[in-house]
Coordinates of C-alpha atoms in Angstrom, one line a residue:
M1 CA -12.2 -26.6 -16.9
G2 CA -11.9 -24.0 -19.7
T3 CA -11.1 -21.2 -17.3
E4 CA -8.4 -23.3 -15.6
S5 CA -6.9 -24.1 -19.0
Q6 CA -6.9 -20.4 -20.0
T7 CA -5.2 -19.5 -16.7
Y8 CA -2.6 -22.2 -17.1
N9 CA -1.9 -21.1 -20.7
R10 CA -1.7 -17.5 -19.7
F11 CA 0.8 -18.4 -17.0
I12 CA 3.0 -20.3 -19.4
F13 CA 2.9 -17.5 -21.9
Q14 CA 4.0 -15.0 -19.2
L15 CA 6.9 -17.2 -18.1
A16 CA 8.0 -17.6 -21.8
G17 CA 7.9 -13.9 -22.3
L18 CA 9.8 -13.2 -19.1
F19 CA 12.4 -15.8 -20.0
L20 CA 13.0 -14.2 -23.4
L21 CA 13.2 -10.7 -21.9
G22 CA 15.6 -12.0 -19.3
V23 CA 17.9 -13.4 -22.0
L24 CA 17.8 -10.1 -23.8
L25 CA 18.5 -8.1 -20.6
L26 CA 21.5 -10.3 -19.7
S27 CA 22.8 -10.2 -23.2
F28 CA 22.5 -6.5 -24.0
S29 CA 22.3 -4.6 -20.7
S30 CA 24.7 -4.1 -17.8
L31 CA 22.2 -5.6 -15.3
S32 CA 23.4 -8.4 -13.1
F33 CA 21.6 -11.7 -12.8
L34 CA 20.1 -10.7 -9.5
A35 CA 19.0 -7.3 -10.8
T36 CA 17.5 -8.9 -13.9
T37 CA 15.6 -11.4 -11.7
G38 CA 14.3 -8.6 -9.6
A39 CA 13.2 -6.6 -12.6
L40 CA 11.5 -9.6 -14.2
F41 CA 9.7 -10.6 -11.0
T42 CA 8.4 -7.0 -10.7
L43 CA 7.1 -7.2 -14.3
Y44 CA 5.4 -10.5 -13.6
I45 CA 3.6 -9.0 -10.6
L46 CA 2.6 -5.9 -12.6
N47 CA 1.3 -8.0 -15.4
S48 CA -0.7 -10.1 -12.9
L49 CA -2.1 -7.0 -11.4
L50 CA -3.2 -5.6 -14.7
L51 CA -4.9 -8.8 -15.7
S52 CA -6.7 -8.9 -12.3
F53 CA -8.4 -5.5 -12.8
G54 CA -12.1 -6.2 -13.1
E55 CA -11.8 -9.4 -11.1
G56 CA -12.2 -8.1 -7.6
I57 CA -9.6 -6.3 -5.4
P58 CA -6.4 -8.5 -5.3
I59 CA -4.9 -6.9 -2.3
N60 CA -2.1 -9.4 -2.2
L61 CA -0.8 -8.3 -5.5
V62 CA -1.1 -4.6 -4.5
I63 CA 1.0 -5.3 -1.4
I64 CA 3.7 -7.2 -3.3
F65 CA 3.7 -4.7 -6.2
L66 CA 4.4 -1.8 -3.9
A67 CA 7.0 -3.8 -2.1
C68 CA 8.7 -4.6 -5.5
L69 CA 8.8 -0.9 -6.4
Q70 CA 10.4 0.2 -3.1
W71 CA 12.5 -2.8 -2.2
I72 CA 13.7 -3.9 -5.6
V73 CA 13.1 -1.3 -8.4
G74 CA 14.2 1.7 -6.3
P75 CA 17.4 0.0 -5.2
I76 CA 18.2 -1.2 -8.7
L77 CA 17.8 2.4 -10.0
S78 CA 20.1 3.6 -7.3
Y79 CA 22.7 1.1 -8.2
Y80 CA 22.6 1.5 -12.0
T81 CA 21.8 5.2 -12.6
G82 CA 24.7 6.5 -10.6
I83 CA 22.2 8.5 -8.5
N84 CA 23.3 7.3 -5.1
H85 CA 22.7 10.1 -2.5
P86 CA 25.6 10.1 0.1
F87 CA 23.1 9.7 3.0
Y88 CA 19.9 8.2 1.3
G89 CA 21.9 5.9 -1.0
M90 CA 22.6 2.2 -0.8
Q91 CA 25.1 1.3 1.9
V92 CA 26.1 -2.2 0.9
Q93 CA 27.1 -3.8 -2.4
E94 CA 24.4 -4.8 -4.9
E95 CA 24.9 -8.5 -4.5
A96 CA 24.7 -8.4 -0.7
Y97 CA 21.4 -6.5 -0.8
L98 CA 19.6 -8.1 -3.7
S99 CA 20.5 -11.6 -2.6
F100 CA 18.5 -10.8 0.6
A101 CA 15.7 -8.5 -0.8
I102 CA 14.7 -10.5 -3.9
P103 CA 14.2 -13.9 -2.1
G104 CA 12.5 -12.0 0.7
V105 CA 10.0 -10.4 -1.6
I106 CA 9.4 -13.6 -3.5
L107 CA 8.7 -15.5 -0.3
F108 CA 6.5 -12.7 0.9
H109 CA 4.5 -13.1 -2.3
L110 CA 4.2 -16.9 -1.7
G111 CA 3.1 -16.3 1.9
L112 CA 0.4 -13.9 0.7
L113 CA -0.7 -16.3 -2.0
I114 CA -0.9 -19.7 -0.1
P115 CA -3.9 -18.9 2.2
I116 CA -6.0 -17.9 -0.8
V117 CA -5.0 -20.6 -3.3
G118 CA -8.4 -22.4 -3.0
V119 CA -10.5 -19.2 -2.9
R120 CA -8.9 -17.0 -5.6
H121 CA -11.7 -17.8 -8.0
I122 CA -14.4 -16.4 -5.7
P123 CA -14.2 -12.7 -6.8
K124 CA -14.8 -13.8 -10.4
M125 CA -17.9 -15.6 -9.2
V126 CA -19.5 -12.8 -7.1
I127 CA -18.7 -9.6 -9.0
N128 CA -21.6 -10.3 -11.4
D129 CA -23.9 -10.2 -8.4
L130 CA -22.5 -7.0 -7.0
S131 CA -24.6 -4.5 -8.9
E132 CA -27.8 -6.4 -8.0
N133 CA -26.7 -6.7 -4.4
V134 CA -26.0 -3.0 -4.0
R135 CA -29.2 -2.0 -5.8
H136 CA -31.0 -2.4 -2.4
K137 CA -28.3 -0.7 -0.3
V138 CA -28.4 3.0 -1.3
R139 CA -29.5 4.0 2.1
E140 CA -26.8 2.0 3.7
A141 CA -24.2 3.7 1.4
Y142 CA -25.5 7.1 2.6
Y143 CA -25.1 5.9 6.2
L144 CA -21.5 4.9 5.7
I145 CA -20.7 8.2 3.9
G146 CA -22.5 10.1 6.7
I147 CA -20.5 8.3 9.4
G148 CA -17.3 9.0 7.6
F149 CA -18.0 12.7 7.3
F150 CA -19.1 13.0 10.9
A151 CA -15.9 11.3 12.1
S152 CA -13.8 13.6 10.1
F153 CA -15.7 16.6 11.4
I154 CA -15.4 15.8 15.1
T155 CA -11.8 14.5 15.0
P156 CA -10.2 18.0 15.7
F157 CA -12.4 18.3 18.9
A158 CA -11.9 14.8 20.2
P159 CA -9.3 13.6 22.7
Y160 CA -6.1 12.2 21.3
S161 CA -6.9 8.7 22.4
L162 CA -9.9 8.6 20.0
F163 CA -8.0 9.8 16.9
F164 CA -7.2 6.4 15.4
F165 CA -10.7 5.1 16.0
L166 CA -12.1 8.2 14.3
Y167 CA -9.6 7.9 11.5
L168 CA -10.9 4.4 10.8
L169 CA -14.5 5.6 10.9
S170 CA -13.6 8.5 8.5
Q171 CA -12.5 6.0 5.9
L172 CA -16.1 4.5 5.8
K173 CA -17.1 7.3 3.4
F174 CA -15.0 5.7 0.7
I175 CA -16.5 2.3 1.3
G176 CA -19.9 4.0 1.0
C177 CA -18.8 5.5 -2.3
F178 CA -18.0 2.0 -3.6
Y179 CA -21.6 0.9 -2.8
L180 CA -23.0 4.0 -4.4
Y181 CA -20.9 3.9 -7.5
L182 CA -22.1 0.4 -8.5
N183 CA -25.7 1.5 -8.0
E184 CA -27.5 2.7 -11.1
S185 CA -29.5 5.3 -9.1
R186 CA -26.3 6.8 -7.6
N187 CA -25.8 10.4 -6.7
N188 CA -22.7 11.5 -8.7
T189 CA -22.6 14.8 -6.9
L190 CA -22.0 13.0 -3.6
L191 CA -19.2 10.9 -5.1
Y192 CA -17.5 14.1 -6.4
L193 CA -17.9 15.7 -3.0
V194 CA -16.2 12.8 -1.2
F195 CA -13.3 12.8 -3.7
A196 CA -12.9 16.6 -3.4
T197 CA -12.6 16.2 0.4
L198 CA -10.0 13.6 -0.1
V199 CA -8.0 16.0 -2.3
L200 CA -8.4 18.9 0.0
D201 CA -7.4 16.9 3.0
A202 CA -4.2 15.7 1.2
L203 CA -3.4 19.4 0.3
A204 CA -4.1 20.6 3.8
H205 CA -1.7 18.1 5.4
A206 CA 0.7 17.8 2.4
L207 CA 0.4 14.1 2.7
F208 CA -0.7 12.2 -0.4
H209 CA -0.6 8.5 0.6
D210 CA -4.4 8.1 1.2
L211 CA -5.3 10.1 -1.9
L212 CA -3.1 7.8 -4.1
L213 CA -4.3 4.6 -2.4
W214 CA -8.0 5.3 -2.5
T215 CA -7.7 6.4 -6.1
F216 CA -5.9 3.2 -6.9
F217 CA -8.6 1.1 -5.1
F218 CA -11.4 3.0 -6.9
L219 CA -9.8 1.9 -10.2
F220 CA -10.5 -1.7 -9.2
V221 CA -14.1 -0.9 -8.5
Y222 CA -14.4 1.0 -11.7
C223 CA -13.1 -2.0 -13.6
I224 CA -15.6 -4.2 -11.9
K225 CA -18.4 -2.0 -13.2
N226 CA -17.0 -1.3 -16.6
K227 CA -15.3 -3.7 -18.9
V228 CA -11.9 -2.3 -19.6
S229 CA -9.6 -3.6 -22.3
L230 CA -6.0 -4.5 -21.5
T231 CA -4.8 -1.6 -23.7
R232 CA -6.7 0.9 -21.7
K233 CA -5.4 -0.7 -18.5
V234 CA -1.8 -0.3 -19.7
M235 CA -2.5 3.3 -20.7
A236 CA -3.9 4.0 -17.3
V237 CA -0.9 2.6 -15.6
V238 CA 1.5 4.6 -17.8
V239 CA -0.5 7.8 -17.1
G240 CA -0.7 7.0 -13.4
F241 CA 3.1 6.5 -13.1
F242 CA 3.7 9.8 -14.9
L243 CA 1.3 11.7 -12.6
V244 CA 2.9 10.2 -9.5
F245 CA 6.3 11.2 -10.9
V246 CA 5.1 14.7 -11.4
L247 CA 3.6 14.7 -7.9
Q248 CA 6.9 13.6 -6.4
S249 CA 8.7 16.4 -8.3
V250 CA 6.6 19.1 -6.5
K251 CA 5.7 17.4 -3.2
Y252 CA 8.6 18.5 -1.1
Q253 CA 8.6 22.1 -2.3
Y254 CA 4.8 22.2 -1.7
R255 CA 5.1 20.6 1.7
N256 CA 7.8 23.0 2.8
I257 CA 5.5 26.0 1.9
A258 CA 2.3 24.4 3.3
W259 CA 3.8 23.4 6.6
T260 CA 5.6 26.7 7.2
N261 CA 2.9 29.0 5.9
T262 CA 0.1 28.0 8.3
S263 CA -2.1 31.0 7.3
L264 CA -2.5 29.6 3.7
S265 CA -6.2 29.1 3.0
T266 CA -7.7 26.1 1.3
I267 CA -8.1 28.0 -1.9
G268 CA -4.5 29.2 -1.5
Q269 CA -3.2 25.7 -1.0
S270 CA -5.1 24.5 -4.1
E271 CA -3.8 27.3 -6.2
L272 CA -0.3 26.7 -5.0
F273 CA -0.3 23.0 -5.6
F274 CA -2.0 22.9 -9.0
G275 CA 0.1 25.9 -10.1
M276 CA 3.2 23.8 -9.3
I277 CA 1.8 20.8 -11.2
A278 CA 0.9 23.0 -14.2
E279 CA 4.4 24.5 -14.2
R280 CA 5.9 21.0 -14.4
L281 CA 3.5 19.9 -17.2
W282 CA 4.3 23.1 -19.2
S283 CA 8.0 22.7 -18.6
P284 CA 8.6 18.9 -18.8
E285 CA 12.3 19.4 -19.1
K286 CA 12.3 20.1 -15.4
L287 CA 11.2 16.6 -14.7
L288 CA 14.4 15.3 -16.3
E289 CA 16.7 17.5 -14.2
T290 CA 19.2 15.5 -12.1
K291 CA 17.8 16.9 -8.9
S292 CA 14.3 15.8 -9.8
N293 CA 15.5 12.3 -10.8
E294 CA 17.5 12.0 -7.6
L295 CA 14.5 13.1 -5.5
A296 CA 12.2 10.6 -7.3
I297 CA 14.7 7.6 -6.9
T298 CA 15.4 8.5 -3.3
R299 CA 11.7 8.7 -2.5
L300 CA 11.0 5.4 -4.3
N301 CA 14.0 3.6 -2.7
Q302 CA 13.3 2.0 0.7
G303 CA 16.4 -0.2 0.3
W304 CA 18.7 2.5 1.6
I305 CA 17.2 2.1 5.1
I306 CA 17.3 -1.7 4.8
T307 CA 21.0 -1.5 3.9
R308 CA 21.5 0.7 6.9
V309 CA 20.1 -2.1 9.0
M310 CA 22.4 -4.6 7.3
N311 CA 25.4 -2.4 8.1
Y312 CA 24.4 -1.7 11.7
V313 CA 23.1 -5.1 12.9
P314 CA 24.9 -7.2 14.3
Y315 CA 28.1 -5.1 14.1
V316 CA 27.0 -2.3 16.4
R317 CA 23.8 -3.7 17.9
P318 CA 23.0 -7.4 18.2
F319 CA 20.1 -9.1 16.4
A320 CA 16.8 -8.5 18.2
E321 CA 16.1 -12.3 17.9
G322 CA 12.4 -11.9 17.6
E323 CA 12.0 -9.3 20.3
T324 CA 10.2 -6.6 18.2
V325 CA 8.1 -9.3 16.4
E326 CA 6.9 -10.8 19.7
A327 CA 6.2 -7.3 21.0
A328 CA 4.2 -6.4 17.9
F329 CA 2.0 -9.5 18.2
S330 CA 1.5 -9.2 22.0
S331 CA 0.7 -5.5 21.9
T332 CA -1.8 -6.0 19.1
L333 CA -3.5 -9.2 20.1
L334 CA -3.4 -8.9 23.9
P335 CA -5.4 -6.0 25.5
R336 CA -3.8 -4.1 28.4
F337 CA -6.4 -5.3 30.9
I338 CA -5.1 -8.9 30.2
V339 CA -1.4 -7.9 30.3
P340 CA -1.4 -4.7 32.3
D341 CA 2.4 -4.4 32.4
K342 CA 3.0 -4.9 28.7
A343 CA 5.5 -2.5 27.2
I344 CA 4.5 0.2 24.7
V345 CA 5.8 -0.9 21.3
A346 CA 8.4 1.4 19.8
G347 CA 7.4 3.4 16.7
G348 CA 9.4 4.1 13.6
A349 CA 11.7 6.7 15.2
A350 CA 12.8 4.3 18.0
K351 CA 13.3 1.4 15.5
M352 CA 15.3 3.6 13.2
E353 CA 17.6 4.5 16.0
R354 CA 17.9 0.9 17.3
F355 CA 18.4 -0.8 14.0
T356 CA 20.2 1.9 12.0
G357 CA 21.7 4.3 14.5
I358 CA 19.9 7.2 12.8
V359 CA 18.2 9.6 15.2
L360 CA 15.3 11.2 13.5
Q361 CA 14.4 14.9 14.0
P362 CA 11.0 15.7 15.4
G363 CA 8.4 15.6 12.6
T364 CA 10.4 13.3 10.4
S365 CA 8.6 10.1 9.5
M366 CA 10.7 7.0 8.6
N367 CA 10.6 3.3 9.4
I368 CA 12.7 0.2 8.8
S369 CA 10.0 -1.7 6.9
L370 CA 9.1 -5.4 7.3
L371 CA 12.1 -6.4 5.3
G372 CA 14.4 -4.4 7.5
E373 CA 12.8 -5.6 10.7
G374 CA 13.1 -9.2 9.5
Y375 CA 16.9 -8.7 9.0
G376 CA 17.3 -6.8 12.2
N377 CA 15.7 -9.7 14.2
Y378 CA 16.8 -12.8 12.4
G379 CA 19.6 -12.0 9.9
K380 CA 19.5 -12.8 6.2
N381 CA 18.1 -16.3 6.1
G382 CA 15.8 -15.9 9.1
G383 CA 14.6 -12.6 7.6
I384 CA 13.6 -14.2 4.4
L385 CA 11.6 -16.9 6.3
F386 CA 10.1 -14.2 8.4
M387 CA 8.7 -12.5 5.2
F388 CA 7.1 -15.8 4.2
L389 CA 5.4 -16.3 7.5
I390 CA 4.2 -12.6 7.8
G391 CA 2.8 -12.9 4.3
I392 CA 0.6 -15.9 5.5
V393 CA -0.5 -13.8 8.5
F394 CA -1.5 -10.8 6.4
S395 CA -3.4 -13.0 3.9
L396 CA -5.7 -14.7 6.5
A397 CA -8.0 -11.7 6.7
F398 CA -8.1 -11.5 2.9
R399 CA -9.1 -15.1 2.7
F400 CA -11.9 -14.5 5.3
L401 CA -13.4 -11.7 3.3
L402 CA -13.3 -13.7 0.1
V403 CA -15.1 -16.6 1.7
K404 CA -17.7 -14.3 3.3
S405 CA -18.3 -12.6 -0.1
L406 CA -20.0 -15.8 -1.2
Q407 CA -22.8 -15.0 1.2
N408 CA -22.6 -11.2 0.7
P409 CA -20.6 -10.0 -2.3
T410 CA -20.2 -6.5 -0.9
Y411 CA -17.6 -7.8 1.6
I412 CA -15.2 -7.3 -1.3
F413 CA -15.5 -3.5 -0.8
W414 CA -14.1 -3.8 2.7
I415 CA -10.7 -5.2 1.5
P416 CA -9.2 -1.7 1.0
F417 CA -10.5 -0.6 4.5
L418 CA -8.6 -3.5 6.2
Y419 CA -5.4 -3.1 4.2
L420 CA -5.1 0.6 3.7
Q421 CA -2.0 0.9 5.9
V422 CA -0.8 -2.7 5.4
V423 CA 0.0 -2.1 1.7
K424 CA 2.6 0.5 2.6
A425 CA 6.1 -1.0 2.1
E426 CA 7.8 1.4 4.5
T427 CA 6.0 0.5 7.7
D428 CA 7.1 -2.0 10.4
L429 CA 5.2 -5.1 11.7
A430 CA 3.7 -3.4 14.8
T431 CA 2.2 -0.6 12.6
T432 CA 0.7 -2.9 10.0
L433 CA -0.5 -5.6 12.4
N434 CA -2.0 -3.0 14.7
Y435 CA -3.9 -1.4 11.8
L436 CA -5.1 -4.7 10.4
V437 CA -6.5 -5.9 13.7
K438 CA -8.1 -2.6 14.8
A439 CA -9.6 -2.1 11.3
S440 CA -11.1 -5.6 11.5
I441 CA -12.6 -4.8 14.9
V442 CA -14.1 -1.6 13.6
M443 CA -15.5 -3.4 10.5
F444 CA -17.2 -6.1 12.6
L445 CA -18.5 -3.4 14.9
I446 CA -20.0 -1.5 12.0
L447 CA -21.5 -4.6 10.5
Y448 CA -23.0 -5.6 13.9
M449 CA -24.5 -2.1 14.5
F450 CA -26.1 -2.0 11.1
R451 CA -27.5 -5.5 11.6
K452 CA -28.8 -5.0 15.1
V453 CA -29.7 -1.3 15.3
L454 CA -30.6 -0.4 11.7
K455 CA -31.8 -3.9 10.9
V456 CA -30.0 -3.9 7.5
E457 CA -27.2 -6.0 6.0
I458 CA -24.3 -4.1 4.4

């Protein structure tokens, strides 16, 4: 009863603080009511996320926080800073976009929240048992790390059809690290080795999504093991945002060099990248240059693509009326041997062309996002409802893991594995749903093999 009372009081305090801040923003800033609402909702989610560190891995808050950054904060910055790239800028008026995006994000949040309403307390109950639970699973952690390294090693030699399966297996080394980190007899050298491979892989491909996400997820596990004050959490968030901003300022320059100079060695890649980072840190004025700010806002802002959809559909192409949504579910849930003539689901390039008219060049990766797909299928009101329903769908696996963690607390460690690609706000339904289902299959396969072959529970 005391915990429920504290939670209620904390919620009321949050609302009161946000209300006061909202009054100040409306009175003394140029932000519109919609922009203020979006900013306050983002702050509410960020505050909830900060308070949840040390209480499990609240993947629903991670998903909605990243969505807020890319669908709300990025567009607001584009509208109000004057940095509105002629191509990558917002294509509709602020009110038209925010009146769709903000309700869509809020309903997405509610959809993610509803399935776990009765089980949100479970992580707080089981995290105290995690250290004791993993104390007997050191060998299992080594197995997971070994499988992950083996999958990474054989991927270049495997047929293309196995790439995704091997990619999923390669992620097991990070789950193994979670087991190992909470164990008092852990091998820190192995943890450093796994993290080093993650950094080197990011530098080799000039792609940093996985590095950022796994680092973020590790912070949750770190806070489970170590009691971290709210002040330190806030400081970590501030430092984290700054480092991501620095990364964004050098990423494209580094990527252009790394992708064109294929003879660059691993050491050369590391020297080049960290040299660029050091240059930015020693010359912070470069971070404030207009070009750097434009690049950062453009990269953060997913709204420009969504507004392209709003401008293109239904004026040039009609609403899809659920076609791509149905295709995403059927392609993911129904195997080809059951439906041999099912169509291959279009990827990001095809959906960009269909819903925005933009033809992507080979090697360019863009997608319309869930919010854009919702609008492209159902329009404004239907798209908002779509976000609510998809939130419920995505949260079902989260609920399952929370309930199972009552029997085996280490199920909490598998949450990042299932949602690694789902948290990305720029991907479409087919991509996220396909990943979630296939990652679930691989997880159950691994659990079954450990139980039946190795005779151990992980």
